[in-house]
Coordinates of C-alpha atoms and ligand atoms in Angstrom, one line a residue:
M1 CA 0.0 0.0 0.0
Y2 CA 1.6 3.2 -1.1
R3 CA -0.5 5.5 1.1
S4 CA -3.1 5.5 3.8
H5 CA -3.9 9.1 3.4
T6 CA -3.3 11.9 0.9
C7 CA -1.0 14.9 1.6
G8 CA -4.0 17.2 2.0
E9 CA -6.0 15.2 4.4
L10 CA -4.5 15.0 7.9
R11 CA -5.8 17.3 10.7
I12 CA -5.2 17.8 14.4
E13 CA -7.9 15.1 15.1
D14 CA -5.6 12.6 13.5
Q15 CA -2.9 13.1 16.1
G16 CA -1.3 9.8 17.2
K17 CA -2.2 7.9 14.1
Q18 CA 0.3 5.8 12.2
V19 CA 0.1 6.9 8.5
T20 CA 1.7 6.2 5.2
L21 CA 2.1 9.0 2.7
S22 CA 3.5 9.2 -0.8
G23 CA 4.3 12.2 -2.9
W24 CA 6.9 14.7 -4.2
V25 CA 9.4 16.6 -2.2
Q26 CA 8.5 20.2 -2.7
K27 CA 11.1 21.7 -0.4
T28 CA 13.5 20.6 2.4
R29 CA 14.9 22.5 5.2
D30 CA 18.0 20.8 6.7
K31 CA 19.3 22.0 10.1
G32 CA 21.5 18.9 10.6
F33 CA 19.8 17.8 13.8
M34 CA 16.4 18.3 12.2
V35 CA 15.1 18.1 8.7
W36 CA 11.7 19.3 7.5
V37 CA 10.2 18.3 4.2
D38 CA 7.1 19.6 2.5
L39 CA 5.5 16.6 0.8
R40 CA 3.1 17.3 -2.0
D41 CA 0.5 15.4 -4.0
R42 CA -2.6 16.5 -5.9
Y43 CA -4.5 17.1 -2.7
G44 CA -2.1 19.3 -0.8
L45 CA 1.1 19.6 1.3
T46 CA 2.0 17.9 4.5
Q47 CA 5.1 18.7 6.6
L48 CA 7.4 15.8 7.5
I49 CA 9.8 16.1 10.3
F50 CA 13.0 14.1 10.9
D51 CA 14.5 14.7 14.3
E52 CA 17.9 13.4 15.4
K53 CA 16.5 12.7 18.9
R54 CA 13.6 10.6 17.7
T55 CA 14.5 9.4 14.1
P56 CA 16.8 6.5 13.5
K57 CA 20.2 7.5 12.2
E58 CA 20.1 5.9 8.8
I59 CA 16.7 7.6 8.1
M60 CA 18.1 10.9 9.2
E61 CA 21.0 10.4 6.7
K62 CA 18.6 9.5 3.9
A63 CA 16.5 12.5 4.6
S64 CA 19.4 14.8 4.1
Q65 CA 19.9 13.4 0.6
L66 CA 16.4 14.3 -0.5
G67 CA 16.2 16.8 -3.4
R68 CA 13.3 18.8 -4.9
E69 CA 10.8 16.6 -6.7
F70 CA 12.1 13.2 -5.4
V71 CA 9.2 10.8 -5.2
I72 CA 9.1 9.3 -1.7
Q73 CA 7.0 7.2 0.6
V74 CA 7.1 7.7 4.3
K75 CA 5.6 6.0 7.4
G76 CA 5.2 7.8 10.6
E77 CA 3.1 9.3 13.4
V78 CA 0.9 12.3 13.1
I79 CA 2.0 14.8 15.7
E80 CA 1.0 18.3 16.7
R81 CA 3.2 21.0 15.2
E82 CA 5.2 23.3 17.4
S83 CA 4.8 26.3 15.2
K84 CA 1.5 25.9 13.4
N85 CA 0.8 27.3 9.9
P86 CA -2.8 28.7 9.8
N87 CA -2.5 29.1 6.0
M88 CA -2.3 25.4 5.3
P89 CA -5.2 23.0 5.9
T90 CA -2.7 20.5 7.3
G91 CA -0.8 23.2 9.1
D92 CA -1.6 22.0 12.6
V93 CA 0.2 18.7 12.2
E94 CA 3.4 17.1 10.9
I95 CA 4.5 13.5 10.4
L96 CA 7.3 12.3 12.6
V97 CA 8.9 9.9 10.1
S98 CA 10.0 6.4 11.1
E99 CA 10.4 4.9 7.6
L100 CA 11.6 6.6 4.4
N101 CA 11.5 5.0 1.0
I102 CA 12.8 6.8 -2.0
L103 CA 10.6 5.7 -4.9
N104 CA 12.4 7.7 -7.5
S105 CA 15.0 10.4 -7.5
A106 CA 14.6 13.5 -9.6
Q107 CA 16.9 15.9 -11.5
L108 CA 16.7 19.5 -10.3
P109 CA 13.6 20.8 -12.1
P110 CA 14.2 23.6 -14.6
F111 CA 11.9 25.9 -12.6
T112 CA 10.5 26.0 -9.1
I113 CA 7.4 24.0 -8.8
E114 CA 5.5 26.4 -6.5
D115 CA 2.5 28.7 -7.0
E116 CA 4.8 31.6 -7.8
T117 CA 7.4 30.1 -10.2
D118 CA 10.5 31.5 -11.7
G119 CA 9.8 29.6 -15.0
G120 CA 8.8 31.6 -18.1
E121 CA 6.0 30.4 -20.4
D122 CA 8.2 28.7 -22.9
L123 CA 10.1 26.7 -20.3
R124 CA 6.9 25.7 -18.5
M125 CA 5.4 24.5 -21.8
K126 CA 8.4 22.4 -22.6
Y127 CA 8.1 20.7 -19.2
R128 CA 4.4 21.0 -19.0
Y129 CA 4.2 17.8 -16.9
L130 CA 6.1 19.7 -14.2
D131 CA 4.0 22.8 -14.7
I132 CA 0.9 20.7 -14.1
R133 CA 2.2 19.8 -10.6
R134 CA 1.7 23.5 -9.7
N135 CA -1.5 24.5 -8.0
P136 CA -2.5 27.3 -10.5
V137 CA -2.3 24.9 -13.4
K138 CA -3.6 21.8 -11.6
N139 CA -6.6 23.7 -10.2
K140 CA -7.6 24.9 -13.7
L141 CA -7.6 21.3 -15.0
I142 CA -9.7 20.2 -12.1
F143 CA -12.0 23.1 -12.7
R144 CA -12.3 22.1 -16.4
S145 CA -13.2 18.6 -15.4
K146 CA -15.9 19.9 -13.1
V147 CA -17.4 22.0 -15.8
A148 CA -17.4 19.0 -18.2
M149 CA -19.1 16.8 -15.7
E150 CA -21.7 19.4 -15.1
V151 CA -22.3 19.9 -18.8
R152 CA -22.9 16.2 -19.3
K153 CA -25.2 16.1 -16.3
L154 CA -27.3 19.1 -17.4
L155 CA -27.6 18.0 -21.0
S156 CA -28.5 14.4 -20.2
E157 CA -31.1 15.7 -17.7
K158 CA -32.6 17.6 -20.7
G159 CA -32.7 14.4 -22.7
F160 CA -29.6 14.9 -24.9
I161 CA -27.7 11.8 -26.0
E162 CA -23.9 11.9 -26.3
V163 CA -22.9 10.4 -29.7
E164 CA -19.3 10.2 -30.9
T165 CA -18.7 11.2 -34.5
P166 CA -15.7 10.3 -36.6
V167 CA -12.4 12.2 -36.7
L168 CA -11.2 11.0 -40.1
I169 CA -13.8 12.6 -42.4
K170 CA -14.2 14.7 -45.5
S171 CA -14.0 18.5 -45.3
T172 CA -16.7 20.5 -43.4
P173 CA -16.4 24.1 -44.3
E174 CA -16.4 26.2 -41.1
G175 CA -14.3 29.0 -42.6
A176 CA -10.8 27.6 -42.0
R177 CA -8.4 25.4 -43.8
D178 CA -8.6 21.6 -43.1
F179 CA -5.9 19.6 -41.5
V180 CA -5.6 16.5 -43.8
V181 CA -4.4 13.0 -43.2
P182 CA -3.2 10.8 -46.1
S183 CA -4.8 7.5 -46.5
R184 CA -2.4 4.6 -46.9
M185 CA -5.0 2.2 -48.1
N186 CA -6.5 4.6 -50.6
E187 CA -3.6 5.8 -52.5
G188 CA -3.5 9.5 -53.3
Q189 CA -6.6 10.2 -51.1
F190 CA -6.9 12.2 -47.9
Y191 CA -9.1 12.4 -44.9
A192 CA -9.8 15.8 -43.4
L193 CA -10.0 16.3 -39.7
P194 CA -13.4 17.8 -38.7
Q195 CA -13.5 21.6 -38.3
S196 CA -16.7 20.6 -36.4
P197 CA -19.0 17.6 -36.5
Q198 CA -21.6 19.8 -38.3
T199 CA -22.7 17.5 -41.1
F200 CA -22.7 14.5 -38.8
K201 CA -24.9 16.1 -36.2
Q202 CA -27.3 17.0 -38.9
L203 CA -27.3 13.4 -40.2
L204 CA -28.0 12.3 -36.6
M205 CA -31.1 14.4 -36.8
V206 CA -32.1 12.7 -40.0
G207 CA -31.3 9.5 -38.1
G208 CA -34.0 10.4 -35.6
M209 CA -31.7 11.0 -32.6
D210 CA -33.7 14.2 -31.8
K211 CA -31.3 15.6 -29.2
Y212 CA -27.6 15.1 -29.6
F213 CA -24.5 16.5 -27.8
Q214 CA -20.9 15.7 -27.8
I215 CA -17.8 17.2 -26.0
V216 CA -15.6 16.9 -29.0
K217 CA -12.3 18.0 -30.5
C218 CA -12.4 20.2 -33.6
F219 CA -9.4 21.0 -35.9
R220 CA -8.9 24.2 -37.8
D221 CA -5.8 25.2 -39.7
E222 CA -5.9 28.9 -39.2
D223 CA -3.2 31.5 -38.6
L224 CA -3.2 31.5 -34.9
R225 CA -4.5 34.8 -33.8
A226 CA -4.0 35.5 -30.1
D227 CA -5.4 32.7 -28.0
R228 CA -6.5 30.2 -30.5
Q229 CA -5.5 26.6 -30.7
P230 CA -5.4 24.5 -33.9
E231 CA -7.3 21.8 -32.0
F232 CA -9.9 22.9 -29.5
T233 CA -13.0 21.5 -27.8
Q234 CA -16.6 22.1 -28.4
I235 CA -19.8 21.2 -26.6
D236 CA -21.6 20.4 -29.8
C237 CA -25.4 20.2 -29.8
E238 CA -28.3 19.6 -32.2
M239 CA -32.0 19.3 -31.9
A240 CA -34.8 18.2 -34.2
F241 CA -38.3 19.8 -34.6
V242 CA -37.2 23.1 -33.2
E243 CA -37.3 26.8 -34.2
Q244 CA -34.8 29.4 -33.2
E245 CA -36.8 30.3 -30.1
D246 CA -36.7 26.7 -28.8
I247 CA -32.9 26.6 -29.2
L248 CA -32.4 29.9 -27.5
N249 CA -34.6 28.9 -24.6
M250 CA -33.0 25.5 -24.2
F251 CA -29.5 26.8 -24.2
E252 CA -30.2 29.9 -22.2
D253 CA -31.5 27.6 -19.5
F254 CA -28.5 25.3 -19.9
T255 CA -26.0 28.2 -19.6
R256 CA -27.8 29.7 -16.6
N257 CA -27.8 26.3 -14.8
L258 CA -24.2 25.8 -15.6
I259 CA -23.1 29.1 -14.3
K260 CA -25.2 28.5 -11.2
A261 CA -23.7 25.1 -10.7
V262 CA -20.0 26.0 -11.1
K263 CA -20.0 29.6 -9.9
G264 CA -23.0 29.8 -7.7
V265 CA -24.1 32.9 -9.6
E266 CA -27.8 33.4 -10.6
I267 CA -28.5 35.1 -13.9
T268 CA -32.0 36.0 -14.8
K269 CA -33.0 36.7 -18.4
F270 CA -30.3 36.9 -21.1
P271 CA -30.8 40.1 -23.1
R272 CA -31.1 39.8 -26.9
M273 CA -29.7 42.1 -29.5
T274 CA -29.7 41.9 -33.3
Y275 CA -26.4 41.8 -35.1
E276 CA -27.2 45.2 -36.5
Q277 CA -27.9 46.7 -33.1
A278 CA -24.7 45.2 -31.6
M279 CA -22.6 46.7 -34.4
K280 CA -24.2 50.1 -34.0
K281 CA -24.1 50.2 -30.2
Y282 CA -20.8 48.5 -29.6
G283 CA -19.1 48.2 -32.9
N284 CA -18.8 44.5 -32.2
D285 CA -20.8 41.4 -32.7
K286 CA -19.7 40.1 -29.3
P287 CA -20.2 43.1 -27.0
D288 CA -19.0 43.1 -23.4
I289 CA -22.1 44.5 -21.7
R290 CA -20.6 44.4 -18.2
F291 CA -20.1 48.1 -18.8
G292 CA -21.8 50.9 -20.7
M293 CA -19.9 53.3 -23.0
E294 CA -22.3 52.7 -25.8
F295 CA -21.7 54.3 -29.1
G296 CA -23.4 57.6 -30.0
E297 CA -23.6 58.3 -33.7
L298 CA -23.0 62.0 -34.4
N299 CA -23.3 62.4 -38.2
D300 CA -26.3 64.8 -38.0
L301 CA -24.7 66.8 -35.2
A302 CA -21.1 66.9 -36.3
K303 CA -21.1 67.1 -40.1
N304 CA -21.5 70.3 -42.1
K305 CA -20.3 72.6 -39.3
G306 CA -17.2 73.6 -41.1
F307 CA -15.0 70.8 -39.7
N308 CA -13.7 69.3 -43.0
V309 CA -12.2 66.2 -41.4
F310 CA -15.7 65.0 -40.4
D311 CA -17.6 66.2 -43.4
Q312 CA -16.0 63.7 -45.8
Q313 CA -16.5 60.7 -43.6
E314 CA -19.2 58.1 -43.7
L315 CA -19.5 57.9 -39.9
V316 CA -18.8 60.1 -37.0
V317 CA -19.2 58.2 -33.7
G318 CA -18.3 58.7 -30.1
I319 CA -18.2 57.2 -26.6
A320 CA -18.3 58.7 -23.2
V321 CA -15.6 57.6 -20.9
P322 CA -16.9 57.8 -17.3
G323 CA -15.0 60.1 -15.0
A324 CA -12.3 60.8 -17.5
A325 CA -12.8 64.6 -18.0
S326 CA -9.9 65.1 -15.6
Y327 CA -7.5 63.3 -18.0
T328 CA -4.4 65.3 -18.7
R329 CA -3.2 66.2 -22.2
K330 CA -0.6 63.6 -21.8
E331 CA -3.1 60.9 -20.9
I332 CA -5.3 61.8 -23.9
D333 CA -2.3 61.8 -26.2
K334 CA -1.5 58.3 -25.0
L335 CA -5.0 57.2 -26.1
I336 CA -4.5 58.9 -29.4
D337 CA -1.2 57.1 -29.9
W338 CA -2.9 53.9 -28.9
V339 CA -5.6 54.1 -31.6
K340 CA -3.0 55.2 -34.2
R341 CA -1.0 52.0 -33.8
P342 CA -1.1 49.8 -36.9
Q343 CA -3.0 47.1 -35.0
I344 CA -5.9 49.6 -34.6
G345 CA -5.2 51.9 -37.6
A346 CA -7.3 54.9 -36.7
N347 CA -6.4 58.4 -37.9
G348 CA -6.8 60.0 -34.4
L349 CA -9.4 61.0 -31.8
V350 CA -11.4 64.1 -31.3
W351 CA -12.0 64.7 -27.6
V352 CA -14.5 66.7 -25.6
K353 CA -14.2 67.2 -21.8
Y354 CA -17.5 67.5 -20.1
N355 CA -16.2 69.2 -17.0
E356 CA -17.6 68.8 -13.5
D357 CA -18.8 72.4 -13.5
G358 CA -20.9 71.7 -16.6
S359 CA -18.6 73.5 -19.1
L360 CA -17.4 71.8 -22.2
K361 CA -13.9 72.0 -23.7
S362 CA -12.8 70.1 -26.8
S363 CA -10.0 69.7 -29.4
V364 CA -12.4 71.1 -32.0
D365 CA -13.6 74.3 -30.2
K366 CA -13.0 76.3 -33.3
F367 CA -15.8 74.5 -35.1
Y368 CA -18.3 73.7 -32.5
S369 CA -20.1 75.8 -29.9
E370 CA -20.8 74.6 -26.3
E371 CA -24.4 74.0 -27.5
D372 CA -23.1 71.7 -30.2
L373 CA -21.0 69.8 -27.8
K374 CA -23.8 69.5 -25.3
A375 CA -25.8 67.7 -28.0
W376 CA -22.8 65.3 -28.5
A377 CA -22.8 64.6 -24.8
E378 CA -26.5 63.9 -24.8
R379 CA -26.1 61.5 -27.8
T380 CA -23.2 59.6 -26.2
G381 CA -24.8 59.6 -22.7
A382 CA -21.9 61.6 -21.2
K383 CA -22.4 63.2 -17.8
A384 CA -20.5 66.0 -16.2
G385 CA -17.1 64.5 -15.4
D386 CA -16.9 62.4 -18.5
L387 CA -14.6 62.5 -21.5
I388 CA -16.1 62.0 -24.9
L389 CA -13.9 60.4 -27.6
V390 CA -14.9 60.7 -31.2
M391 CA -13.7 58.9 -34.3
A392 CA -14.7 59.3 -37.9
G393 CA -14.2 57.3 -41.1
D394 CA -15.5 54.4 -43.1
A395 CA -18.5 53.1 -41.0
D396 CA -17.4 49.4 -40.5
K397 CA -13.8 50.2 -39.9
T398 CA -14.5 53.1 -37.5
R399 CA -16.9 50.9 -35.5
T400 CA -14.3 48.2 -35.2
Q401 CA -11.6 50.8 -34.1
L402 CA -13.9 52.5 -31.6
S403 CA -14.9 49.1 -30.2
A404 CA -11.2 48.2 -29.7
L405 CA -10.8 51.5 -27.8
R406 CA -13.9 50.8 -25.7
M407 CA -12.5 47.4 -24.7
H408 CA -9.1 48.9 -24.0
L409 CA -10.7 51.5 -21.7
G410 CA -12.9 48.9 -20.1
N411 CA -9.8 47.1 -19.1
E412 CA -7.9 50.2 -18.0
L413 CA -10.8 51.4 -15.9
G414 CA -11.3 48.0 -14.3
L415 CA -14.9 47.8 -15.7
R416 CA -14.4 44.2 -17.0
K417 CA -14.8 42.4 -13.6
A418 CA -13.8 38.7 -13.7
D419 CA -16.5 37.8 -11.2
E420 CA -19.3 39.4 -13.1
F421 CA -21.2 37.4 -15.8
A422 CA -23.1 39.2 -18.5
P423 CA -24.4 36.8 -21.2
L424 CA -26.5 37.9 -24.1
W425 CA -27.8 36.5 -27.4
V426 CA -26.9 38.2 -30.6
V427 CA -29.4 37.2 -33.3
D428 CA -30.2 37.8 -37.0
F429 CA -26.7 37.5 -38.3
P430 CA -26.2 38.2 -42.0
L431 CA -26.3 35.0 -44.0
L432 CA -23.4 36.0 -46.2
E433 CA -20.2 37.9 -45.8
W434 CA -18.2 39.6 -48.6
D435 CA -14.7 38.4 -48.8
E436 CA -12.3 41.0 -50.2
E437 CA -9.6 38.4 -50.9
T438 CA -11.6 36.0 -53.1
G439 CA -14.0 38.6 -54.3
R440 CA -17.1 36.7 -53.5
Y441 CA -19.6 35.9 -50.8
H442 CA -19.0 33.4 -48.1
A443 CA -21.4 31.9 -45.6
M444 CA -20.9 33.9 -42.5
H445 CA -21.8 31.0 -40.2
H446 CA -21.6 27.9 -42.5
P447 CA -23.4 26.8 -45.7
F448 CA -26.0 24.8 -43.9
T449 CA -27.5 27.8 -42.2
S450 CA -31.0 28.7 -43.3
P451 CA -31.8 32.2 -44.5
K452 CA -34.8 34.0 -43.0
P453 CA -37.7 33.0 -45.3
E454 CA -38.7 36.7 -45.7
D455 CA -35.2 37.6 -46.9
I456 CA -34.8 34.8 -49.5
K457 CA -36.1 37.2 -52.2
L458 CA -33.0 39.4 -51.7
L459 CA -30.6 36.6 -52.4
D460 CA -30.2 37.5 -56.1
T461 CA -30.4 41.3 -55.7
E462 CA -28.8 42.2 -52.4
P463 CA -27.2 39.1 -51.0
G464 CA -25.4 41.1 -48.3
K465 CA -28.7 42.1 -46.8
V466 CA -30.1 38.6 -46.3
R467 CA -30.4 37.6 -42.7
A468 CA -29.9 34.1 -41.3
N469 CA -31.6 32.2 -38.6
A470 CA -28.2 32.3 -36.8
Y471 CA -27.3 33.3 -33.3
D472 CA -24.4 33.7 -31.0
L473 CA -24.2 33.4 -27.3
V474 CA -21.9 36.0 -25.9
L475 CA -20.4 36.2 -22.5
N476 CA -18.2 39.0 -21.2
G477 CA -17.1 40.1 -24.6
N478 CA -16.5 36.6 -25.9
E479 CA -18.5 34.5 -28.3
I480 CA -18.9 31.3 -26.3
G481 CA -21.4 29.7 -28.6
G482 CA -22.9 29.9 -32.0
G483 CA -25.4 28.1 -34.1
S484 CA -28.3 28.2 -36.5
I485 CA -31.5 26.7 -37.7
R486 CA -30.4 24.5 -40.6
I487 CA -31.6 24.1 -44.1
H488 CA -33.3 20.7 -44.3
D489 CA -34.5 20.3 -47.8
K490 CA -32.4 19.5 -50.8
N491 CA -33.5 22.3 -53.1
T492 CA -32.8 25.1 -50.6
Q493 CA -29.4 23.6 -49.8
A494 CA -28.6 23.3 -53.5
M495 CA -29.6 26.9 -54.0
M496 CA -27.4 27.9 -51.1
F497 CA -24.4 26.1 -52.6
N498 CA -25.0 27.8 -55.9
H499 CA -25.0 31.2 -54.2
L500 CA -21.7 30.3 -52.5
G501 CA -20.2 29.7 -55.9
F502 CA -20.2 25.9 -56.0
T503 CA -21.1 24.3 -59.3
P504 CA -23.8 21.5 -58.9
E505 CA -21.0 19.0 -59.6
E506 CA -18.8 20.4 -56.8
A507 CA -21.7 20.5 -54.4
K508 CA -22.6 16.9 -55.2
A509 CA -19.0 15.7 -54.9
Q510 CA -18.5 17.4 -51.5
F511 CA -21.9 17.3 -49.9
G512 CA -23.9 14.8 -52.0
F513 CA -24.3 12.6 -48.9
L514 CA -26.1 15.4 -47.0
M515 CA -28.3 16.4 -49.9
D516 CA -29.1 12.7 -50.4
A517 CA -30.1 12.4 -46.7
F518 CA -32.4 15.4 -47.0
Q519 CA -34.4 13.3 -49.5
Y520 CA -35.2 10.6 -47.0
G521 CA -37.3 12.6 -44.5
A522 CA -35.0 15.2 -42.8
P523 CA -36.8 16.8 -39.9
P524 CA -36.5 20.6 -39.3
H525 CA -33.5 21.0 -37.0
G526 CA -31.0 23.4 -35.6
G527 CA -28.3 23.6 -33.0
I528 CA -25.4 25.3 -31.4
A529 CA -21.8 24.7 -30.4
F530 CA -20.0 26.2 -27.4
G531 CA -16.3 26.8 -27.4
F532 CA -15.6 24.7 -24.4
D533 CA -12.0 25.9 -23.7
R534 CA -13.1 29.5 -23.7
L535 CA -16.2 28.9 -21.7
V536 CA -14.1 27.2 -19.0
A537 CA -11.6 30.0 -19.1
I538 CA -14.2 32.7 -18.7
L539 CA -16.0 30.8 -15.9
G540 CA -12.6 30.5 -14.3
G541 CA -12.3 34.2 -14.4
Q542 CA -9.6 34.3 -17.1
E543 CA -9.4 34.9 -20.8
T544 CA -6.5 32.8 -21.9
I545 CA -7.7 29.3 -23.0
R546 CA -4.1 27.9 -23.0
D547 CA -4.1 27.8 -19.2
Y548 CA -7.1 25.5 -19.2
I549 CA -5.7 23.0 -21.7
A550 CA -3.4 20.3 -20.3
F551 CA -1.1 20.2 -23.3
P552 CA -1.6 23.3 -25.4
K553 CA 0.2 24.3 -28.6
N554 CA 2.1 27.6 -28.9
N555 CA 1.4 30.5 -31.3
S556 CA 3.0 28.7 -34.2
G557 CA 0.9 25.6 -33.6
R558 CA 3.8 23.6 -32.1
D559 CA 3.7 21.3 -29.1
V560 CA 7.2 22.2 -27.8
M561 CA 7.1 19.4 -25.3
I562 CA 6.8 16.5 -27.7
D563 CA 8.2 18.6 -30.5
A564 CA 5.3 18.3 -33.0
P565 CA 4.7 18.6 -35.9
A566 CA 7.7 16.7 -37.1
R567 CA 9.1 15.1 -40.2
I568 CA 8.2 11.5 -40.9
S569 CA 10.5 8.8 -42.1
E570 CA 11.2 8.0 -45.8
D571 CA 9.5 4.6 -45.2
Q572 CA 6.4 6.2 -43.9
L573 CA 6.3 8.5 -46.9
K574 CA 6.7 5.6 -49.2
E575 CA 3.9 3.7 -47.6
L576 CA 1.7 6.6 -48.1
N577 CA 2.8 7.2 -51.6
L578 CA 3.8 10.7 -50.8
K579 CA 6.8 12.6 -52.0
L580 CA 8.1 15.6 -50.1
Q581 CA 8.9 18.8 -51.8
V582 CA 10.6 20.8 -49.0
N583 CA 13.6 22.8 -49.5
S584 CA 15.2 22.7 -46.1
Ligands
LIG1 N1 -20.7 23.8 -36.3 C1 -20.9 25.2 -35.9 C2 -19.5 25.8 -35.4 O1 -18.6 25.0 -35.2 C3 -21.9 25.3 -34.7 C4 -23.3 25.1 -35.2 O2 -23.7 25.6 -36.1 O3 -23.9 24.3 -34.4 O4 -19.4 27.0 -35.2

């Protein structure tokens, strides 16, 4: 028996017991006549004591050889500590060791395995198995497991069945490149790894499964923008015989119960906003509504007053920064520099100080009277003491830039509180999105999303105006889920593929199986998928998903611990009938 108790378990009530513990040496303190060791396992730390007066000599000697991260087993008596540590659950006791067994020695670890470590990110990723021994990492993985268990419980209570779908499949377009896997048995042919189980879950609806879910890995070969992973996890869900309203209600309830279960926080109704409203009010289709600073459009108030810079622009729009009228010139210049950085790309900012005494002072006083500026204040919701920041330019770009500034200020001013949860639904997304690069329309969500019936007539004339039965669930400025009501008849699906630029032959070759299935009694259906990694991170009060993944990849998609991706051998290539054309 390796252990009778864990290292997090013993209390003063256990005094006098003979126990066996196993774990890692976190730290030793050797005074010669006495040695103290902090013994760690997943459950906590327990102090061991070796005392010249009470411990046999050979064990004393062994104890002094212990190094960090040695794996040991000890037997001994639980005794009351002389100097107690109230910060540790086991801090009232220590183990007077009578037997010491070194199960494995350890090299000095490349960083200290303590809550506050001296190891940088790269080093910790290379030795992730050591990093996982640290509380901050370990606790996040335990939290993730708890959320996953709760998800399964809540969904199965609602009648969802977990079904696994294949990983070696054919391309599902979700807007990214596919990872592909060559087939040895089918020369010259490739599988694609699923960007999501989208088509399979729809086929499960045709198969009559009615309510499906799966906690599932998805793979997307994208350039890794900040905090994305090439493989990530979804809670993927689909239901038959539903309308959008049914899905929203079902998953609002699910999300509410999940937040209640894992955070103890009650959320009442989730507000809803159309895509158009979200863009106008927040410049963002995933607005963080934990704080205000809503956009005020100023075209009618700011144009044609002699200020040329505004006159030529499509949109003049501002936000009120609470309590920032007292900003110094230097502080405002810093914000101007911030928006002018290439990452944001704005031309600059016009500012208006709405002073505490009710007076208004701006960087464009030459062109606007106090009366004019008062109207701006009203439009942006500014109160005395606030600072109004205004941007102008092409409507879409300017909204995006002002949104970035709003989020930046939200962070700076501490308005994005980690323990506050503000979910909302964003609905009525456009069906199609213009892609500058390819010069054609793409499905904004995916090609299986149904257009709003009343908008279908616009498909030929104004495709960009067609709205979809598509929705996102947004939490604290992050899209945590997205889905749609699907097309479930062959003709509409064929028409959709046509609009997306597929020839009938291409559509048949790629998605013939789905359109075939639609001819055998496909029920109306729809669903949603949650980004599980991000959901867990936000519930954990953090925004980096990497921390919540046991073995994440870095920004270039590498696993630096196992060193993947890697070359394969000539023999493997030959077996696959592949020839490499790499220059280095
Ligand atoms: N498959 C979609 C996605 O991965 C989600 C859905 O439409 O249910 O975003």
